[in-house]
Amino acid sequence: MPRRRGLSAAPTGTRRYVAYRRVSELMGRGGDDFHSPDIQLAAIHRMAKPAGLEEVGPPVDDIDRTGRDFSRDGIDQVRRMAAAGQIDVLAVYKVDRFGRNVLESLQLLAELAAQGVTIMSATEQIDTSTPSGRWMLTNLLAIAEMQSDEIGRGWSNTIARRAEKGHHHGRPLGYLRVNKRLMPAPTLGPAITELFRRYAAGDPIGEVTEYLAAIRGKTMHTANVKKLLRNRAYLGHVVTGDDVLPGEHEPLTDEVTWRRVQARLAAEAGTPPRHLAPTWSLVGLVECPQGHKLQRQGDRLVCGHGRGDVKGGTCPGVGRPVLARVEAEVLRQVAAWAAELRTDHHARARRLARLAVARVDRATLERQMTDARAGMVNLVKERALRRVPEPVYRQALAELRASEQAAASQLARLGPAIREPDPEAAAGAADSLLALWGDAEVTHAERVRALRSIVGRIVVRSAARWREPEHDRVDVQFYL
C-alpha cells in the first residue's frame, strides 16, 4: 500500500490550501442558481491551478449548516489545520460560503491571519493577503449578512401567509407532502397516533421512545420524542409565531389524548429519572402532607425537605416509616375501597354525583373550545377575502386563542374523562391491581402504572405519638 502523503508535505515556496464548502440545505435542490458542493469545488480547483496553490487535503464541508452560526464542524477543522500550520490558504467559492455574520467572520479572519492563513474566493477574485482584498472582503461580508437578513424576513412572511391559509410549513414526522399538502404517511402516521396513545396511557417515556425508534429504524432520544409530543401540528393546527391557527391537514391524535399527553408532560417536567423509570413500587405517588415526594433510603421512606432528613429543611417530615409496611397499608386500603364500591350505596351515590358534575363542566369547556376554533376558521376565511382589517383580525384572533387555551387548561385540570360510572368496573380494576401486585414477574413500572389508574396520591404523615404504626399514618386518596 503506498505511503499516504502528509498534509505538511508541500514543495518549498508553494502555498498549501484546503477547499471549504458550505450549503445551507441540500433538500434535493438543483438548477443554475444552486451552488452545489460539486460546483463550488470545481470553481475552487479552476482558481487554484493558475495561482500555483497545492491542495493538501480533502475538502472541508459544512452541509446543511447556516452561515450565521460559526459553531460548525467544518470551521472547527479549519481552525485546527491553521493552528497546526498545515495550510496557508483557505479557498472558498464565494465569501458568503465562509459566513453571513460580519462580526464573527472578521474575528475568524483575524485569527487565521495571525496564523499566516489567507482567504481566497474563486468567483470574487479576493485575496486577503493584500490590503485591497481585506477591504473588499469586509464589504462583501456585510452584503452577505444583509442578504441573509432579507432571506429570513422573506421566509417569515411566506410562512405567515401559508399559515393563514391553513398550510403547515415543513413536514412533521408521520406526514408526507402530496401536491403541496400534508398527508399521513402509511407507516409512520399510525405510529405517531399510537405514540400519543401509549404516552397518554402512562407508558414510560423510554419504552415509547424505543417503540418509535423501532418503527423508524433509527435511534432516538427521549428529549426529541417529548418535543414531538408537544408539536401542535399533530392536532391539526398550524403555528406561526405566537399564533395557533386551524390547519388543512388531517390530525394524527384527538383532543382528549392531546390534553392527557400535555398534562403528563407538564407534570413530569423536571421529574427525576428515578420516577420515570421506577425502582420501587410507590415512587412518585407517596408524599408528605406538605406535598413533597418521599424518597427511599434503604428499606425506609424519608421526606427530602424534612428538618430531620436534610440540613436546613423546613418541612416537619414524616420520620422514617418502613416502606414495606406503607405498601401493605396501601394495598389494604385498595381492597377496602373495592369492597365499599360493591356494597356501599352511599359511596355509589357520591361517585355518581361527582361524575355528573364533571360531565357538565367538561361539556361546557369542550363547547367553548369548539366555538373558539370555529370562530378562528371563520376569521381566517374572512381575512383571506380581505374583509377584516389587520388590527381587527389580530385582536379577534388573540381573543379566540385565549378562550381556547383557557378551556384547554381547565380541561387538563379535570383529568381524563370517565366514560362509564360503573362501581363494579372500578372494583374490578382494584382486584386486578391486587393480583398484579402479587406476581413476582411484574416490574415496578407496571405496578406504578396500575396503581396510578385508581390512586391520585398517597399521603404519609409524621407520627403523632411514640412508635405510632404506619397503618395509622397512611391515607390513600382515590380518583373516584
Short mmCIF file of C-alpha atoms in Angstrom, two decimals:
data_model
loop_
_atom_site.label_atom_id
_atom_site.label_comp_id
_atom_site.label_asym_id
_atom_site.label_seq_id
_atom_site.Cartn_x
_atom_site.Cartn_y
_atom_site.Cartn_z
CA MET A 1 0.00 0.00 0.00
CA PRO A 2 1.57 3.36 -0.99
CA ARG A 3 2.54 5.68 1.80
CA ARG A 4 -0.09 8.32 2.47
CA ARG A 5 1.08 11.83 1.83
CA GLY A 6 1.02 14.02 4.94
CA LEU A 7 -0.71 17.37 4.95
CA SER A 8 2.50 19.30 5.57
CA ALA A 9 4.47 17.78 2.71
CA ALA A 10 4.41 20.58 0.15
CA PRO A 11 7.24 21.89 -2.03
CA THR A 12 9.13 24.90 -0.76
CA GLY A 13 7.55 28.14 -2.00
CA THR A 14 4.19 26.55 -2.88
CA ARG A 15 1.23 27.77 -0.90
CA ARG A 16 -0.90 25.00 0.56
CA TYR A 17 -4.68 25.30 0.53
CA VAL A 18 -7.80 23.43 1.59
CA ALA A 19 -11.19 23.95 -0.05
CA TYR A 20 -14.10 24.91 2.18
CA ARG A 21 -17.70 24.24 1.05
CA ARG A 22 -20.96 25.18 2.76
CA VAL A 23 -24.61 24.69 1.76
CA SER A 24 -27.48 25.77 3.99
CA GLU A 25 -29.83 22.98 2.89
CA LEU A 26 -29.44 20.40 0.11
CA MET A 27 -33.03 19.07 0.13
CA GLY A 28 -32.66 17.81 -3.46
CA ARG A 29 -32.23 21.31 -4.86
CA GLY A 30 -30.71 21.88 -8.28
CA GLY A 31 -30.60 24.35 -11.15
CA ASP A 32 -28.20 27.03 -12.31
CA ASP A 33 -28.76 29.23 -9.25
CA PHE A 34 -27.92 26.49 -6.76
CA HIS A 35 -24.29 26.39 -5.65
CA SER A 36 -23.96 22.66 -5.03
CA PRO A 37 -20.85 21.28 -3.26
CA ASP A 38 -19.57 19.91 -6.61
CA ILE A 39 -19.96 23.27 -8.37
CA GLN A 40 -18.13 25.01 -5.52
CA LEU A 41 -15.22 22.54 -5.60
CA ALA A 42 -14.84 22.71 -9.38
CA ALA A 43 -14.60 26.52 -9.28
CA ILE A 44 -12.04 26.40 -6.47
CA HIS A 45 -9.88 23.96 -8.46
CA ARG A 46 -10.02 26.23 -11.52
CA MET A 47 -8.80 29.16 -9.40
CA ALA A 48 -6.10 27.21 -7.55
CA LYS A 49 -4.18 25.79 -10.53
CA PRO A 50 -3.11 29.09 -12.19
CA ALA A 51 -2.46 30.60 -8.74
CA GLY A 52 0.12 27.91 -8.01
CA LEU A 53 -1.71 26.52 -4.99
CA GLU A 54 -1.41 22.92 -3.90
CA GLU A 55 -4.33 21.13 -2.25
CA VAL A 56 -3.15 19.31 0.87
CA GLY A 57 -6.29 17.55 1.99
CA PRO A 58 -9.87 16.65 1.10
CA PRO A 59 -12.46 19.45 1.03
CA VAL A 60 -13.80 20.62 4.38
CA ASP A 61 -17.61 20.59 4.32
CA ASP A 62 -20.42 22.14 6.33
CA ILE A 63 -23.54 20.71 4.67
CA ASP A 64 -26.99 21.79 5.86
CA ARG A 65 -25.45 24.48 8.07
CA THR A 66 -26.36 28.16 8.23
CA GLY A 67 -23.72 30.81 7.65
CA ARG A 68 -24.96 32.91 10.58
CA ASP A 69 -23.62 30.46 13.15
CA PHE A 70 -19.86 29.77 13.40
CA SER A 71 -20.25 26.75 15.68
CA ARG A 72 -19.66 24.41 12.74
CA ASP A 73 -17.61 21.23 12.47
CA GLY A 74 -16.01 22.43 9.24
CA ILE A 75 -14.90 25.76 10.70
CA ASP A 76 -13.52 23.95 13.75
CA GLN A 77 -11.50 21.69 11.44
CA VAL A 78 -10.13 24.71 9.57
CA ARG A 79 -9.06 26.23 12.90
CA ARG A 80 -7.21 23.05 13.85
CA MET A 81 -5.45 22.86 10.47
CA ALA A 82 -4.39 26.51 10.72
CA ALA A 83 -3.12 26.08 14.27
CA ALA A 84 -1.09 23.03 13.18
CA GLY A 85 0.49 25.00 10.31
CA GLN A 86 -0.94 22.64 7.69
CA ILE A 87 -2.46 25.30 5.38
CA ASP A 88 -1.57 28.73 4.04
CA VAL A 89 -4.83 29.47 2.20
CA LEU A 90 -8.50 28.77 2.85
CA ALA A 91 -10.21 28.66 -0.56
CA VAL A 92 -13.96 29.32 -0.86
CA TYR A 93 -16.37 29.54 -3.77
CA LYS A 94 -17.89 32.83 -2.58
CA VAL A 95 -17.39 34.89 0.55
CA ASP A 96 -20.94 34.15 1.73
CA ARG A 97 -19.98 30.43 1.87
CA PHE A 98 -17.49 31.42 4.58
CA GLY A 99 -20.15 33.13 6.68
CA ARG A 100 -23.05 35.59 6.78
CA ASN A 101 -22.16 37.21 10.07
CA VAL A 102 -19.80 40.17 9.75
CA LEU A 103 -18.56 40.27 13.36
CA GLU A 104 -17.77 36.56 13.71
CA SER A 105 -16.38 36.37 10.15
CA LEU A 106 -13.90 39.18 10.86
CA GLN A 107 -12.95 37.61 14.20
CA LEU A 108 -12.18 34.30 12.50
CA LEU A 109 -10.36 36.12 9.68
CA ALA A 110 -8.12 37.85 12.24
CA GLU A 111 -7.50 34.52 13.96
CA LEU A 112 -6.48 32.87 10.68
CA ALA A 113 -4.37 35.86 9.64
CA ALA A 114 -2.43 35.65 12.92
CA GLN A 115 -1.53 32.09 11.92
CA GLY A 116 -0.50 33.11 8.41
CA VAL A 117 -3.65 31.85 6.62
CA THR A 118 -5.39 33.98 3.99
CA ILE A 119 -8.84 33.68 2.35
CA MET A 120 -9.21 33.37 -1.43
CA SER A 121 -12.54 33.43 -3.28
CA ALA A 122 -12.96 31.54 -6.57
CA THR A 123 -15.64 33.85 -8.01
CA GLU A 124 -14.86 37.25 -6.49
CA GLN A 125 -11.08 37.47 -7.02
CA ILE A 126 -10.39 38.20 -3.36
CA ASP A 127 -7.06 37.54 -1.72
CA THR A 128 -6.82 38.70 1.92
CA SER A 129 -3.03 38.77 1.72
CA THR A 130 -3.45 42.24 0.16
CA PRO A 131 -4.95 45.40 1.79
CA SER A 132 -7.49 45.83 -1.03
CA GLY A 133 -8.53 42.18 -0.65
CA ARG A 134 -9.18 42.62 3.08
CA TRP A 135 -11.18 45.81 2.44
CA MET A 136 -13.23 44.09 -0.26
CA LEU A 137 -13.85 41.06 1.97
CA THR A 138 -15.28 43.25 4.75
CA ASN A 139 -17.75 44.86 2.36
CA LEU A 140 -18.81 41.57 0.81
CA LEU A 141 -19.36 40.05 4.26
CA ALA A 142 -21.64 42.97 5.13
CA ILE A 143 -23.59 42.41 1.92
CA ALA A 144 -23.86 38.67 2.68
CA GLU A 145 -25.24 39.41 6.16
CA MET A 146 -27.78 41.87 4.73
CA GLN A 147 -28.90 39.27 2.17
CA SER A 148 -29.27 36.69 4.96
CA ASP A 149 -31.49 39.12 6.90
CA GLU A 150 -33.62 39.73 3.81
CA ILE A 151 -33.93 35.99 3.14
CA GLY A 152 -35.00 35.39 6.75
CA ARG A 153 -37.58 38.17 6.59
CA GLY A 154 -38.95 36.83 3.33
CA TRP A 155 -39.29 33.31 4.74
CA SER A 156 -41.07 34.64 7.85
CA ASN A 157 -43.62 36.44 5.70
CA THR A 158 -44.08 33.39 3.48
CA ILE A 159 -44.63 31.10 6.47
CA ALA A 160 -47.15 33.54 7.98
CA ARG A 161 -49.13 33.74 4.72
CA ARG A 162 -49.16 29.95 4.38
CA ALA A 163 -50.32 29.56 7.98
CA GLU A 164 -53.24 31.92 7.42
CA LYS A 165 -54.39 29.57 4.65
CA GLY A 166 -54.03 26.55 6.93
CA HIS A 167 -50.83 25.26 5.27
CA HIS A 168 -48.14 23.91 7.58
CA HIS A 169 -44.53 24.90 6.82
CA GLY A 170 -42.23 21.92 6.80
CA ARG A 171 -43.09 18.23 7.13
CA PRO A 172 -43.50 16.82 10.66
CA LEU A 173 -42.56 13.19 11.23
CA GLY A 174 -45.50 10.98 10.27
CA TYR A 175 -46.62 13.06 7.28
CA LEU A 176 -45.88 13.10 3.57
CA ARG A 177 -46.27 16.14 1.34
CA VAL A 178 -48.54 15.32 -1.62
CA ASN A 179 -49.43 18.12 -4.05
CA LYS A 180 -48.16 20.67 -1.51
CA ARG A 181 -50.45 19.30 1.22
CA LEU A 182 -49.61 17.20 4.26
CA MET A 183 -50.97 13.66 4.20
CA PRO A 184 -50.48 10.94 6.88
CA ALA A 185 -47.65 8.56 5.96
CA PRO A 186 -48.77 4.93 5.56
CA THR A 187 -46.48 3.55 8.28
CA LEU A 188 -45.30 6.47 10.39
CA GLY A 189 -48.72 8.17 10.52
CA PRO A 190 -50.37 5.35 12.52
CA ALA A 191 -47.14 5.01 14.53
CA ILE A 192 -47.41 8.64 15.68
CA THR A 193 -51.05 8.06 16.65
CA GLU A 194 -50.01 5.01 18.66
CA LEU A 195 -47.17 7.00 20.20
CA PHE A 196 -49.62 9.57 21.60
CA ARG A 197 -51.95 6.81 22.81
CA ARG A 198 -49.19 4.95 24.63
CA TYR A 199 -47.80 8.04 26.33
CA ALA A 200 -51.29 9.18 27.36
CA ALA A 201 -51.91 5.67 28.79
CA GLY A 202 -48.87 6.05 31.04
CA ASP A 203 -46.22 4.02 29.22
CA PRO A 204 -42.69 5.05 30.33
CA ILE A 205 -41.06 7.58 28.03
CA GLY A 206 -38.15 5.19 27.45
CA GLU A 207 -40.47 2.46 26.17
CA VAL A 208 -42.35 4.94 23.97
CA THR A 209 -39.06 6.15 22.50
CA GLU A 210 -37.91 2.59 21.80
CA TYR A 211 -41.22 1.87 20.04
CA LEU A 212 -40.90 4.82 17.64
CA ALA A 213 -37.20 4.14 17.06
CA ALA A 214 -38.02 0.55 16.08
CA ILE A 215 -40.65 1.74 13.59
CA ARG A 216 -38.25 4.28 12.05
CA GLY A 217 -35.22 2.03 12.14
CA LYS A 218 -33.21 4.87 13.71
CA THR A 219 -32.10 5.60 17.25
CA MET A 220 -33.99 8.40 19.01
CA HIS A 221 -33.55 10.36 22.23
CA THR A 222 -36.34 10.85 24.75
CA ALA A 223 -35.93 14.64 24.53
CA ASN A 224 -36.71 14.53 20.80
CA VAL A 225 -39.80 12.39 21.41
CA LYS A 226 -41.05 14.84 24.06
CA LYS A 227 -40.55 17.68 21.58
CA LEU A 228 -42.54 15.71 19.02
CA LEU A 229 -45.36 15.15 21.56
CA ARG A 230 -45.62 18.93 22.04
CA ASN A 231 -45.99 19.64 18.31
CA ARG A 232 -49.50 21.01 17.72
CA ALA A 233 -49.28 20.01 14.06
CA TYR A 234 -50.36 16.52 15.15
CA LEU A 235 -53.58 18.07 16.43
CA GLY A 236 -54.28 19.57 13.02
CA HIS A 237 -53.04 23.06 13.91
CA VAL A 238 -50.59 25.43 12.24
CA VAL A 239 -48.31 27.50 14.47
CA THR A 240 -46.71 30.72 13.27
CA GLY A 241 -45.03 32.93 15.84
CA ASP A 242 -47.46 33.28 18.74
CA ASP A 243 -50.49 32.38 16.61
CA VAL A 244 -52.11 28.92 16.60
CA LEU A 245 -54.38 28.53 13.57
CA PRO A 246 -56.52 25.66 12.27
CA GLY A 247 -54.71 23.70 9.56
CA GLU A 248 -55.99 21.89 6.49
CA HIS A 249 -54.08 18.66 7.19
CA GLU A 250 -55.51 15.62 8.97
CA PRO A 251 -54.66 15.38 12.71
CA LEU A 252 -52.90 12.28 13.99
CA THR A 253 -54.31 12.48 17.51
CA ASP A 254 -57.56 13.58 19.14
CA GLU A 255 -58.31 16.34 21.65
CA VAL A 256 -58.69 14.08 24.70
CA THR A 257 -55.43 12.23 24.04
CA TRP A 258 -53.63 15.52 23.32
CA ARG A 259 -54.75 17.03 26.64
CA ARG A 260 -53.72 13.94 28.58
CA VAL A 261 -50.31 13.95 26.89
CA GLN A 262 -49.76 17.66 27.61
CA ALA A 263 -50.87 17.24 31.22
CA ARG A 264 -48.42 14.39 31.69
CA LEU A 265 -45.59 16.31 30.03
CA ALA A 266 -46.27 19.27 32.33
CA ALA A 267 -46.45 17.01 35.39
CA GLU A 268 -43.21 15.22 34.50
CA ALA A 269 -41.28 18.36 33.63
CA GLY A 270 -38.19 18.31 35.83
CA THR A 271 -39.14 14.90 37.26
CA PRO A 272 -36.09 12.86 38.31
CA PRO A 273 -35.30 9.83 36.12
CA ARG A 274 -35.96 7.52 39.09
CA HIS A 275 -39.63 8.50 38.87
CA LEU A 276 -39.82 7.91 35.13
CA ALA A 277 -38.03 4.53 35.43
CA PRO A 278 -39.14 3.47 38.94
CA THR A 279 -37.06 1.11 41.08
CA TRP A 280 -39.73 0.72 43.79
CA SER A 281 -43.50 0.38 43.65
CA LEU A 282 -44.75 3.64 45.23
CA VAL A 283 -42.32 6.04 43.56
CA GLY A 284 -43.86 9.38 42.61
CA LEU A 285 -47.16 8.64 44.41
CA VAL A 286 -46.29 8.78 48.11
CA GLU A 287 -45.74 12.20 49.68
CA CYS A 288 -45.82 14.14 52.93
CA PRO A 289 -48.82 16.33 53.94
CA GLN A 290 -46.96 19.37 52.50
CA GLY A 291 -46.89 17.73 49.07
CA HIS A 292 -43.20 16.79 48.93
CA LYS A 293 -42.48 13.49 47.19
CA LEU A 294 -40.97 10.93 49.53
CA GLN A 295 -37.68 9.22 48.74
CA ARG A 296 -36.47 5.76 49.58
CA GLN A 297 -33.44 5.27 51.81
CA GLY A 298 -32.77 1.58 52.12
CA ASP A 299 -35.99 -0.03 53.38
CA ARG A 300 -37.46 3.26 54.68
CA LEU A 301 -39.07 6.44 53.35
CA VAL A 302 -37.94 10.00 54.07
CA CYS A 303 -39.02 13.48 53.04
CA GLY A 304 -36.14 15.21 51.31
CA HIS A 305 -37.39 18.56 52.66
CA GLY A 306 -37.78 17.36 56.25
CA ARG A 307 -35.91 19.05 59.08
CA GLY A 308 -34.55 15.74 60.26
CA ASP A 309 -33.60 14.48 56.78
CA VAL A 310 -31.91 17.38 55.01
CA LYS A 311 -29.88 20.04 56.76
CA GLY A 312 -31.82 23.29 56.75
CA GLY A 313 -35.13 21.70 55.64
CA THR A 314 -38.33 23.45 56.74
CA CYS A 315 -40.85 20.58 56.35
CA PRO A 316 -41.84 18.66 59.52
CA GLY A 317 -41.11 15.49 57.55
CA VAL A 318 -42.60 12.04 58.09
CA GLY A 319 -39.95 10.37 60.21
CA ARG A 320 -38.63 7.14 58.71
CA PRO A 321 -41.59 4.81 58.04
CA VAL A 322 -40.83 1.32 56.76
CA LEU A 323 -41.58 1.07 53.02
CA ALA A 324 -42.94 -2.49 53.20
CA ARG A 325 -45.41 -1.52 55.93
CA VAL A 326 -46.60 1.54 54.00
CA GLU A 327 -47.03 -0.59 50.89
CA ALA A 328 -49.03 -3.21 52.83
CA GLU A 329 -51.35 -0.50 54.20
CA VAL A 330 -51.87 0.94 50.71
CA LEU A 331 -52.94 -2.48 49.41
CA ARG A 332 -55.26 -2.95 52.40
CA GLN A 333 -56.98 0.37 51.69
CA VAL A 334 -57.29 -0.51 47.99
CA ALA A 335 -59.03 -3.78 48.90
CA ALA A 336 -61.33 -1.98 51.37
CA TRP A 337 -62.17 0.66 48.76
CA ALA A 338 -63.12 -2.03 46.23
CA ALA A 339 -65.36 -3.75 48.78
CA GLU A 340 -67.02 -0.43 49.64
CA LEU A 341 -67.77 0.26 45.98
CA ARG A 342 -69.55 -3.10 45.70
CA THR A 343 -71.63 -2.81 48.87
CA ASP A 344 -72.00 0.80 49.97
CA HIS A 345 -74.93 2.53 48.26
CA HIS A 346 -73.90 5.90 49.71
CA ALA A 347 -70.47 5.58 48.12
CA ARG A 348 -72.12 4.84 44.79
CA ALA A 349 -74.37 7.88 45.11
CA ARG A 350 -71.45 10.19 45.95
CA ARG A 351 -69.48 8.87 42.99
CA LEU A 352 -72.40 9.30 40.59
CA ALA A 353 -72.92 12.88 41.79
CA ARG A 354 -69.24 13.76 41.26
CA LEU A 355 -69.30 12.25 37.79
CA ALA A 356 -72.46 14.16 36.85
CA VAL A 357 -70.87 17.49 37.85
CA ALA A 358 -67.67 16.60 35.99
CA ARG A 359 -69.64 15.76 32.83
CA VAL A 360 -71.43 19.13 32.91
CA ASP A 361 -68.16 21.03 33.39
CA ARG A 362 -66.43 19.04 30.65
CA ALA A 363 -69.27 19.55 28.18
CA THR A 364 -69.24 23.32 28.79
CA LEU A 365 -65.48 23.57 28.31
CA GLU A 366 -65.49 21.39 25.19
CA ARG A 367 -68.25 23.54 23.71
CA GLN A 368 -66.17 26.65 24.48
CA MET A 369 -63.18 25.14 22.67
CA THR A 370 -65.31 24.13 19.67
CA ASP A 371 -66.82 27.62 19.40
CA ALA A 372 -63.39 29.25 19.63
CA ARG A 373 -61.97 27.05 16.87
CA ALA A 374 -64.95 27.60 14.62
CA GLY A 375 -64.52 31.32 15.17
CA MET A 376 -60.84 31.10 14.18
CA VAL A 377 -61.73 29.24 10.99
CA ASN A 378 -64.31 31.85 10.02
CA LEU A 379 -61.93 34.65 10.92
CA VAL A 380 -59.16 33.24 8.74
CA LYS A 381 -61.57 32.88 5.82
CA GLU A 382 -62.72 36.48 6.20
CA ARG A 383 -59.12 37.65 6.38
CA ALA A 384 -58.25 35.73 3.22
CA LEU A 385 -61.11 37.55 1.44
CA ARG A 386 -59.74 40.85 2.82
CA ARG A 387 -63.00 41.61 4.62
CA VAL A 388 -61.34 42.12 8.01
CA PRO A 389 -58.75 44.84 8.69
CA GLU A 390 -55.40 43.61 10.00
CA PRO A 391 -55.70 45.17 13.52
CA VAL A 392 -59.21 43.75 14.00
CA TYR A 393 -58.04 40.35 12.73
CA ARG A 394 -55.10 40.21 15.15
CA GLN A 395 -57.18 41.29 18.15
CA ALA A 396 -60.04 38.88 17.42
CA LEU A 397 -57.61 36.03 16.79
CA ALA A 398 -55.85 36.69 20.11
CA GLU A 399 -59.18 36.69 21.98
CA LEU A 400 -60.32 33.43 20.37
CA ARG A 401 -56.97 31.83 21.04
CA ALA A 402 -57.08 32.93 24.70
CA SER A 403 -60.56 31.45 25.05
CA GLU A 404 -59.44 28.14 23.54
CA GLN A 405 -56.34 27.94 25.74
CA ALA A 406 -58.30 28.77 28.90
CA ALA A 407 -60.79 25.99 28.17
CA ALA A 408 -57.99 23.54 27.33
CA SER A 409 -56.18 24.37 30.57
CA GLN A 410 -59.30 23.76 32.67
CA LEU A 411 -59.99 20.51 30.83
CA ALA A 412 -56.45 19.36 31.57
CA ARG A 413 -57.02 20.04 35.26
CA LEU A 414 -60.19 17.93 35.17
CA GLY A 415 -58.10 14.95 34.05
CA PRO A 416 -59.22 12.21 31.69
CA ALA A 417 -62.93 11.75 31.13
CA ILE A 418 -64.59 8.87 32.95
CA ARG A 419 -66.90 7.37 30.39
CA GLU A 420 -68.97 4.98 32.48
CA PRO A 421 -69.77 5.46 36.20
CA ASP A 422 -69.62 1.75 36.99
CA PRO A 423 -68.58 0.90 40.58
CA GLU A 424 -68.23 -2.76 39.64
CA ALA A 425 -65.69 -1.90 36.93
CA ALA A 426 -63.71 0.27 39.37
CA ALA A 427 -63.77 -2.53 41.94
CA GLY A 428 -62.61 -4.95 39.24
CA ALA A 429 -59.67 -2.64 38.46
CA ALA A 430 -58.73 -2.73 42.13
CA ASP A 431 -58.89 -6.53 42.17
CA SER A 432 -56.65 -6.64 39.08
CA LEU A 433 -54.18 -4.35 40.82
CA LEU A 434 -54.04 -6.61 43.88
CA ALA A 435 -53.49 -9.68 41.71
CA LEU A 436 -50.82 -7.86 39.71
CA TRP A 437 -49.00 -6.85 42.88
CA GLY A 438 -48.56 -10.44 43.94
CA ASP A 439 -46.97 -11.52 40.65
CA ALA A 440 -43.18 -11.71 41.02
CA GLU A 441 -42.71 -11.24 37.26
CA VAL A 442 -44.37 -7.80 37.26
CA THR A 443 -41.98 -4.83 37.12
CA HIS A 444 -42.08 -1.80 39.37
CA ALA A 445 -43.07 0.37 36.38
CA GLU A 446 -46.12 -1.87 35.71
CA ARG A 447 -47.15 -1.73 39.37
CA VAL A 448 -46.84 2.05 39.49
CA ARG A 449 -48.85 2.37 36.26
CA ALA A 450 -51.62 0.13 37.61
CA LEU A 451 -51.72 2.00 40.92
CA ARG A 452 -51.90 5.38 39.18
CA SER A 453 -55.03 4.26 37.32
CA ILE A 454 -57.08 4.37 40.55
CA VAL A 455 -54.94 6.27 43.11
CA GLY A 456 -54.29 10.01 42.93
CA ARG A 457 -51.86 10.31 45.85
CA ILE A 458 -50.71 8.56 48.98
CA VAL A 459 -50.11 10.80 52.00
CA VAL A 460 -47.92 9.67 54.88
CA ARG A 461 -47.88 11.90 57.97
CA SER A 462 -45.38 12.01 60.80
CA ALA A 463 -46.06 10.01 63.94
CA ALA A 464 -48.38 11.75 66.41
CA ARG A 465 -47.16 9.58 69.29
CA TRP A 466 -44.21 7.35 70.15
CA ARG A 467 -43.93 4.40 67.76
CA GLU A 468 -47.25 5.11 66.07
CA PRO A 469 -47.64 2.32 63.48
CA GLU A 470 -47.52 3.04 59.76
CA HIS A 471 -51.08 1.83 59.10
CA ASP A 472 -52.43 4.72 61.22
CA ARG A 473 -50.39 7.29 59.28
CA VAL A 474 -51.20 6.38 55.66
CA ASP A 475 -54.08 7.95 53.69
CA VAL A 476 -54.75 6.70 50.15
CA GLN A 477 -56.72 9.18 48.03
CA PHE A 478 -58.58 7.60 45.12
CA TYR A 479 -59.66 9.23 41.88
CA LEU A 480 -63.26 8.01 42.11
#
